[in-house]
Amino acid sequence: MNRVPFGRCKSRFRATILLSILLVFSTSVLKAGIFDEGDAANGQVLFNANCASCHKVDESVLAAPGLGGIAERWGSSEEMLVKWIMNPNGAIESGDPYIKSLISQYEGSFGIMTPQPVSEDQIKDIFAYIANPPPPPGDPEDTVACPTIHDNDDEVSSAAGIWFLIIGILFLIIALSAAGANRSLKNASLESQGKEPLPNVSYTTLVMQWMSRNKAFVSVIGLFAVCYFVTVSYIGAMGIGVYEGYEPEQPIWFSHAVHNCENEIDCEYCHHSARKGRHAGIPSTNVCMNCHKGIKKGSKTGTEEINKIYAAIGFDPSTGAYKEDHVEDPIKWVKVHNLPDHVFFSHSQHVEVGGLDCRNCHGPVETFISGRISPVEETNAQNIPGLIELSKPTLTMGWCIECHNKAEIDLQSSDYYIEMHDRMKSNERGQEELRAILDDGKATVKELGGWECAKCHY
Amino acid sequence: MNKRRTNLFIVAAASMMLASCTVNDNSPGLEFMPDMYRSPAVEAYVDYGMDPYNFSDSLAVSQRNHPSARKPVAGTIPYGAQSELSYAMPYSYPNTTEGYEASAANRSPLIHNQENVDKGKEIYDRMCIHCHGKKGAGDGTISANGFILGIPAYDGKLADLPEGKMYHTLTFGKGLMGSHASQLSSKERWEVIEYVKVLQNGGKLVEGNAPATEEVEVAEIVEEVIEEIHAPAAH
């Protein structure tokens, strides 16, 4: 009963041989191709579309190990690699020891790869591309026109002032020593003639004597000097509490031009509490990491500045993992827009309710490097819809109330205004007030209480 | 000789005063009542470790050297309107591979209608567009500039991605994408998902009410995690 018929056994044997021949053949076909042949140009397209979000072509880590040197490193069969790419879960279930070791090595750092919709031929192309990646580009050309305010900065004016001062001091020293030498020479010649030397008078006395001789000249010069000093001190006094152009050095060389203009990241991506709270918000380091986990080299400063983010949050760019037990060392950004304690200002009231563009108050930030208080002339020079042009210096009270006087409110723009509008219309006194507000056909912030002291000071 | 030295001193002092008038971007300029600008009252984003007016004596040590930009404490519930709060319940799926797979069962609490889609589009255009592109094809500016490549298209590779997994990814991040939980409230995350689902569907809205959240699998996973946490303590 338990004897197996010879014929069946033979056929099974034959089938096994056939199968193994087939298997060997198929692997040898794969071996000939997977790392050797393939269209690298097509591979590049496929790589960028399917792999580049996690893998790099060199050995550096992105969101998964780099693929550089994969041909030498891969410790299992090549079909297993193909299987791993097309169906990772299937490859894990096959129980391959190398795959198992990979999982245990990288578990926790990275997730498991998703199945990739590529064919075997396409995988060959991709590996051809990985084996021969294009040389890294040199200095990236500035293709995007994003000029910054520092591009046409002329430091000449202040430098010229310093040179003028130095020359002036040198001239004074020369003049004084020449006068001294002149005196000694005169004294020497008088002595040789046997006369009395000049009386030892001070410079002050000499100047006083000269002034009394040239009264008209001195009074004209004096008038000019008084005018000059009055003007200078007036301008100086007007600059007290005016912050225009304040641009303190920040702990990291961060460029608004690169982020906002070149890469078109919205202001509110980083300053994300502008719609919700009083402060627009300085992004916490984890927000930087949303992009800089992958972007490890900046276009302007290379790795130097981005490494400061990594140091703060405890990220190792070479392994692509966060350090364990790292206590975050917050980046100490210097506050630029600083209002005194007795002023209340809310971003959400202006951005969410008022619907203002950030640039209306902050100026052409897309041309700035670090945070800066835009002078009112620069803000006015922008070409943006609905810009309210102002004349007083930015961030002064005159500037605030000038805008509150000019800015119009659409009484249908929010539920609050619609409700208030309806209530006012419903009784006689309200109608009267409404008529007073709308006498010029518009409702301004001032007319709705924007000039009440307690609106901002409390 | 003494007079001469006095004169030289006056000239030097005058030139130093004049030289100090050059523009310094690092200085805020003259302030009227500086203690109103840099007061001992704690303000956001001020580094009290660098307090130039030396108010430090009146400050608690814990306030010093702890300025500005920090990640919100884990489990922080936003302060705000009641309508937001109802979405601010703790998220029960753990940040693991299993949690990601299980989150497919999670359902949006929002009704799928044009209003929510419009709200989502507004958020998408601020928060997502620079990477994922205008129509979600993964061709945003950052991708076009060659910084982050291979961002999958919503109507391509991600066409079948369930909303629960989207929410999981937004909350914890996945691959190169980081967590956006500190930037978007729970409600905003669901709103932006409403718009992403429209992009997934080639720009068409699938209307309908949201089904109830399937809590069973979540409870199982949470139990497992709790067991894992307590396991070493038992030994």
CSV table of C-alpha atoms in Angstrom, one decimal, chain A residues 98-110:
chain,number,residue,atom,x,y,z
A,98,TYR,CA,19.1,38.6,5.1
A,99,ILE,CA,15.7,40.3,5.0
A,100,LYS,CA,15.1,39.4,8.6
A,101,SER,CA,18.5,40.9,9.6
A,102,LEU,CA,17.5,44.1,7.7
A,103,ILE,CA,14.2,44.4,9.5
A,104,SER,CA,15.8,43.9,12.9
A,105,GLN,CA,18.6,46.4,12.0
A,106,TYR,CA,16.3,49.2,10.8
A,107,GLU,CA,13.1,48.6,12.8
A,108,GLY,CA,12.2,51.7,14.7
A,109,SER,CA,14.3,54.0,12.5
A,110,PHE,CA,12.3,53.6,9.3
